[in-house]
C-alpha positions as YAML, in Angstrom:
chain: A
units: angstrom
residues:
- id: 1
  name: UNK
  ca: [85.05, 142.68, 247.61]
- id: 2
  name: UNK
  ca: [85.96, 143.24, 251.19]
- id: 3
  name: UNK
  ca: [82.76, 145.32, 252.50]
- id: 4
  name: UNK
  ca: [80.19, 144.00, 249.60]
- id: 5
  name: UNK
  ca: [81.64, 140.64, 251.49]
- id: 6
  name: UNK
  ca: [81.52, 140.16, 247.19]
- id: 7
  name: UNK
  ca: [84.59, 136.92, 248.59]
- id: 8
  name: UNK
  ca: [84.17, 135.04, 244.54]
- id: 9
  name: UNK
  ca: [84.00, 138.27, 242.61]
- id: 10
  name: UNK
  ca: [87.34, 137.68, 240.57]
- id: 11
  name: UNK
  ca: [89.44, 140.57, 240.54]
- id: 12
  name: UNK
  ca: [92.57, 141.20, 239.14]
- id: 13
  name: UNK
  ca: [95.37, 143.91, 239.95]
- id: 14
  name: UNK
  ca: [98.09, 144.72, 236.41]
- id: 15
  name: UNK
  ca: [100.21, 147.14, 238.13]
- id: 16
  name: UNK
  ca: [103.38, 148.75, 236.91]
- id: 17
  name: UNK
  ca: [103.74, 150.77, 233.00]
- id: 18
  name: UNK
  ca: [102.08, 149.16, 230.84]
- id: 19
  name: UNK
  ca: [102.13, 151.45, 227.12]
- id: 20
  name: UNK
  ca: [98.77, 151.24, 225.27]
- id: 21
  name: UNK
  ca: [100.34, 154.03, 222.61]
- id: 22
  name: UNK
  ca: [102.95, 152.04, 221.00]
- id: 23
  name: UNK
  ca: [103.45, 149.07, 221.49]
- id: 24
  name: UNK
  ca: [100.73, 145.77, 220.47]
- id: 25
  name: UNK
  ca: [101.93, 143.51, 222.49]
- id: 26
  name: UNK
  ca: [100.74, 145.21, 226.25]
- id: 27
  name: UNK
  ca: [97.22, 144.09, 224.35]
- id: 28
  name: UNK
  ca: [97.95, 140.94, 224.44]
- id: 29
  name: UNK
  ca: [99.57, 140.63, 227.26]
- id: 30
  name: UNK
  ca: [96.55, 141.93, 229.31]
- id: 31
  name: UNK
  ca: [94.00, 139.77, 227.39]
- id: 32
  name: UNK
  ca: [96.33, 136.31, 228.20]
- id: 33
  name: UNK
  ca: [95.80, 138.00, 232.48]
- id: 34
  name: UNK
  ca: [92.00, 138.11, 231.42]
- id: 35
  name: UNK
  ca: [92.64, 134.31, 229.13]
- id: 36
  name: UNK
  ca: [94.79, 133.35, 232.68]
- id: 37
  name: UNK
  ca: [92.19, 134.62, 235.31]
- id: 38
  name: UNK
  ca: [89.01, 133.49, 233.46]
- id: 39
  name: UNK
  ca: [89.95, 129.88, 233.74]
- id: 40
  name: UNK
  ca: [91.83, 130.01, 237.26]
- id: 41
  name: UNK
  ca: [88.24, 131.75, 238.26]
- id: 42
  name: UNK
  ca: [86.18, 130.57, 235.83]
- id: 43
  name: UNK
  ca: [84.94, 134.37, 234.96]
- id: 44
  name: UNK
  ca: [84.94, 135.55, 231.90]
- id: 45
  name: UNK
  ca: [86.89, 139.35, 231.99]
- id: 46
  name: UNK
  ca: [83.64, 141.36, 231.89]
- id: 47
  name: UNK
  ca: [85.65, 145.28, 232.69]
- id: 48
  name: UNK
  ca: [88.83, 146.62, 232.38]
- id: 49
  name: UNK
  ca: [89.75, 149.93, 234.25]
- id: 50
  name: UNK
  ca: [93.08, 151.65, 232.32]
- id: 51
  name: UNK
  ca: [93.41, 154.20, 234.74]
- id: 52
  name: UNK
  ca: [94.48, 157.04, 233.29]
- id: 53
  name: UNK
  ca: [95.37, 158.21, 229.46]
- id: 54
  name: UNK
  ca: [97.63, 159.71, 230.11]
- id: 55
  name: UNK
  ca: [99.98, 157.43, 232.00]
- id: 56
  name: UNK
  ca: [98.95, 154.64, 229.30]
- id: 57
  name: UNK
  ca: [99.84, 156.56, 226.62]
- id: 58
  name: UNK
  ca: [103.38, 155.99, 228.14]
- id: 59
  name: UNK
  ca: [104.90, 159.43, 227.24]
- id: 60
  name: UNK
  ca: [102.54, 159.80, 224.08]
- id: 61
  name: UNK
  ca: [101.53, 163.13, 223.59]
- id: 62
  name: UNK
  ca: [97.32, 163.23, 224.08]
- id: 63
  name: UNK
  ca: [97.09, 166.19, 221.86]
- id: 64
  name: UNK
  ca: [98.52, 164.39, 218.94]
- id: 65
  name: UNK
  ca: [96.21, 162.20, 216.69]
- id: 66
  name: UNK
  ca: [98.64, 160.33, 216.51]
- id: 67
  name: UNK
  ca: [99.20, 159.52, 219.78]
- id: 68
  name: UNK
  ca: [95.73, 159.87, 220.51]
- id: 69
  name: UNK
  ca: [94.63, 157.71, 217.18]
- id: 70
  name: UNK
  ca: [97.02, 155.22, 218.27]
- id: 71
  name: UNK
  ca: [95.59, 154.73, 221.61]
- id: 72
  name: UNK
  ca: [92.13, 154.39, 220.35]
- id: 73
  name: UNK
  ca: [93.23, 151.55, 218.34]
- id: 74
  name: UNK
  ca: [94.90, 149.46, 220.66]
- id: 75
  name: UNK
  ca: [92.24, 149.78, 223.73]
- id: 76
  name: UNK
  ca: [89.58, 148.51, 220.23]
- id: 77
  name: UNK
  ca: [91.87, 145.70, 220.45]
- id: 78
  name: UNK
  ca: [92.07, 145.21, 223.53]
- id: 79
  name: UNK
  ca: [88.59, 145.28, 223.99]
- id: 80
  name: UNK
  ca: [87.79, 142.99, 220.66]
- id: 81
  name: UNK
  ca: [90.61, 140.24, 222.13]
- id: 82
  name: UNK
  ca: [88.95, 140.17, 226.15]
- id: 83
  name: UNK
  ca: [84.85, 140.48, 225.11]
- id: 84
  name: UNK
  ca: [84.78, 142.83, 227.99]
- id: 85
  name: UNK
  ca: [83.98, 146.02, 228.29]
- id: 86
  name: UNK
  ca: [87.54, 149.52, 228.42]
- id: 87
  name: UNK
  ca: [86.87, 152.08, 230.72]
- id: 88
  name: UNK
  ca: [89.61, 154.51, 230.37]
- id: 89
  name: UNK
  ca: [89.79, 157.29, 233.17]
- id: 90
  name: UNK
  ca: [90.37, 160.31, 232.04]
- id: 91
  name: UNK
  ca: [90.73, 163.88, 232.61]
- id: 92
  name: UNK
  ca: [89.06, 167.06, 231.86]
- id: 93
  name: UNK
  ca: [91.83, 170.09, 232.51]
- id: 94
  name: UNK
  ca: [92.51, 172.38, 235.03]
- id: 95
  name: UNK
  ca: [91.52, 175.98, 233.59]
- id: 96
  name: UNK
  ca: [87.83, 174.68, 234.58]
- id: 97
  name: UNK
  ca: [86.14, 173.41, 230.98]
- id: 98
  name: UNK
  ca: [84.33, 170.70, 231.21]
- id: 99
  name: UNK
  ca: [85.72, 169.00, 227.89]
- id: 100
  name: UNK
  ca: [88.01, 166.39, 228.18]
- id: 101
  name: UNK
  ca: [92.18, 166.62, 228.00]
- id: 102
  name: UNK
  ca: [93.76, 166.17, 224.46]
- id: 103
  name: UNK
  ca: [92.50, 165.28, 220.70]
- id: 104
  name: UNK
  ca: [89.21, 164.57, 219.69]
- id: 105
  name: UNK
  ca: [89.65, 161.10, 219.00]
- id: 106
  name: UNK
  ca: [89.07, 160.04, 222.57]
- id: 107
  name: UNK
  ca: [86.20, 161.48, 223.26]
- id: 108
  name: UNK
  ca: [84.76, 160.28, 219.14]
- id: 109
  name: UNK
  ca: [85.77, 157.18, 220.06]
- id: 110
  name: UNK
  ca: [83.66, 156.22, 222.93]
- id: 111
  name: UNK
  ca: [80.48, 154.68, 223.38]
- id: 112
  name: UNK
  ca: [79.79, 156.91, 226.95]
- id: 113
  name: UNK
  ca: [81.51, 159.29, 228.27]
- id: 114
  name: UNK
  ca: [81.26, 160.07, 232.64]
- id: 115
  name: UNK
  ca: [81.84, 163.72, 234.31]
- id: 116
  name: UNK
  ca: [82.49, 163.54, 237.94]
- id: 117
  name: UNK
  ca: [82.25, 166.58, 240.18]
- id: 118
  name: UNK
  ca: [83.04, 166.44, 243.96]
- id: 119
  name: UNK
  ca: [80.74, 168.40, 246.35]
- id: 120
  name: UNK
  ca: [80.88, 168.60, 250.01]
- id: 121
  name: UNK
  ca: [80.14, 165.19, 250.96]
- id: 122
  name: UNK
  ca: [78.89, 163.38, 247.85]
- id: 123
  name: UNK
  ca: [80.07, 163.11, 244.52]
- id: 124
  name: UNK
  ca: [77.68, 163.68, 241.35]
- id: 125
  name: UNK
  ca: [78.96, 161.40, 238.28]
- id: 126
  name: UNK
  ca: [77.33, 162.74, 235.10]
- id: 127
  name: UNK
  ca: [76.21, 160.75, 231.82]
- id: 128
  name: UNK
  ca: [77.60, 163.25, 229.44]
- id: 129
  name: UNK
  ca: [77.94, 160.90, 225.95]
- id: 130
  name: UNK
  ca: [75.84, 158.15, 225.18]
- id: 131
  name: UNK
  ca: [76.26, 157.27, 221.39]
- id: 132
  name: UNK
  ca: [72.52, 154.54, 222.54]
- id: 133
  name: UNK
  ca: [71.01, 156.51, 225.84]
- id: 134
  name: UNK
  ca: [69.69, 159.37, 227.12]
- id: 135
  name: UNK
  ca: [72.49, 161.69, 228.26]
- id: 136
  name: UNK
  ca: [72.36, 163.82, 231.64]
- id: 137
  name: UNK
  ca: [71.20, 161.36, 234.13]
- id: 138
  name: UNK
  ca: [72.57, 161.41, 237.47]
- id: 139
  name: UNK
  ca: [74.25, 158.69, 240.06]
- id: 140
  name: UNK
  ca: [75.65, 160.15, 243.28]
- id: 141
  name: UNK
  ca: [77.94, 158.00, 245.76]
- id: 142
  name: UNK
  ca: [80.10, 159.01, 248.00]
- id: 143
  name: UNK
  ca: [83.68, 157.21, 249.50]
- id: 144
  name: UNK
  ca: [84.74, 155.19, 252.70]
- id: 145
  name: UNK
  ca: [88.24, 154.03, 253.38]
- id: 146
  name: UNK
  ca: [88.16, 150.33, 254.28]
- id: 147
  name: UNK
  ca: [91.10, 148.82, 255.68]
- id: 148
  name: UNK
  ca: [92.58, 145.87, 252.91]
- id: 149
  name: UNK
  ca: [95.92, 145.44, 254.23]
- id: 150
  name: UNK
  ca: [97.29, 144.10, 257.63]
- id: 151
  name: UNK
  ca: [99.50, 146.48, 257.41]
- id: 152
  name: UNK
  ca: [96.58, 149.42, 257.61]
- id: 153
  name: UNK
  ca: [96.74, 149.64, 253.78]
- id: 154
  name: UNK
  ca: [93.41, 151.32, 252.76]
- id: 155
  name: UNK
  ca: [90.76, 151.51, 249.43]
- id: 156
  name: UNK
  ca: [87.93, 153.83, 248.80]
- id: 157
  name: UNK
  ca: [84.79, 152.32, 248.35]
- id: 158
  name: UNK
  ca: [81.72, 153.54, 246.47]
- id: 159
  name: UNK
  ca: [78.54, 153.77, 248.11]
- id: 160
  name: UNK
  ca: [75.67, 154.83, 246.72]
- id: 161
  name: UNK
  ca: [73.95, 158.84, 248.26]
- id: 162
  name: UNK
  ca: [71.02, 159.74, 247.91]
- id: 163
  name: UNK
  ca: [71.44, 163.25, 245.21]
- id: 164
  name: UNK
  ca: [72.12, 166.22, 246.48]
- id: 165
  name: UNK
  ca: [69.28, 168.86, 247.24]
- id: 166
  name: UNK
  ca: [71.83, 171.40, 244.52]
- id: 167
  name: UNK
  ca: [72.02, 169.42, 241.92]
- id: 168
  name: UNK
  ca: [67.48, 169.24, 240.93]
- id: 169
  name: UNK
  ca: [65.80, 166.84, 239.68]
- id: 170
  name: UNK
  ca: [68.26, 164.07, 239.91]
- id: 171
  name: UNK
  ca: [70.07, 166.35, 236.66]
- id: 172
  name: UNK
  ca: [72.93, 167.58, 237.85]
- id: 173
  name: UNK
  ca: [73.40, 171.44, 236.87]
- id: 174
  name: UNK
  ca: [76.57, 172.51, 235.55]
- id: 175
  name: UNK
  ca: [77.05, 175.81, 234.02]
- id: 176
  name: UNK
  ca: [77.13, 176.64, 230.14]
- id: 177
  name: UNK
  ca: [80.23, 177.48, 228.69]
- id: 178
  name: UNK
  ca: [80.52, 180.49, 227.12]
- id: 179
  name: UNK
  ca: [80.29, 178.60, 223.42]
- id: 180
  name: UNK
  ca: [76.97, 176.37, 224.77]
- id: 181
  name: UNK
  ca: [75.39, 180.46, 225.38]
- id: 182
  name: UNK
  ca: [76.27, 181.35, 222.01]
- id: 183
  name: UNK
  ca: [75.34, 177.50, 220.50]
- id: 184
  name: UNK
  ca: [72.10, 177.96, 222.11]
- id: 185
  name: UNK
  ca: [71.55, 180.52, 221.08]
- id: 186
  name: UNK
  ca: [72.76, 180.63, 217.32]
...
């Protein structure tokens, strides 16, 4: 809000542990906060961000179909209760595989998925899964640090950037995995 001079933008941050695996009460609590924001600022909540899936599983196993299925169901209930889009932040494995960590129920349930790759100075977000759009669209951005507190606390702000030359004509190039090459050969 400070960087873009948007003081009238309603923003709520809930800190602390949440359990979107085994606690429907968490869905109700987040929905209650969304209602309070709507009532206070006279603006509907349009986006809820869950950062990260692993933390919101609250000790659950991200490889378990039961735990991930419960998480997906609770995120769906949150979307239904608030009418807001729900964005969940998740990670890929450290081994370089570009597939999301954990059980495939999460990827199967999402409408859109974006992969973010960090370059030397610019990051590129690529639409890797889309139910109702063409995949492969890219957006380049950088992060700028903004001081948000009197104590020197800073926060990163997303700033649009030009697409890096290395990505080509608006498409981020990524190495095909062996299994992808095999599928293309077939």
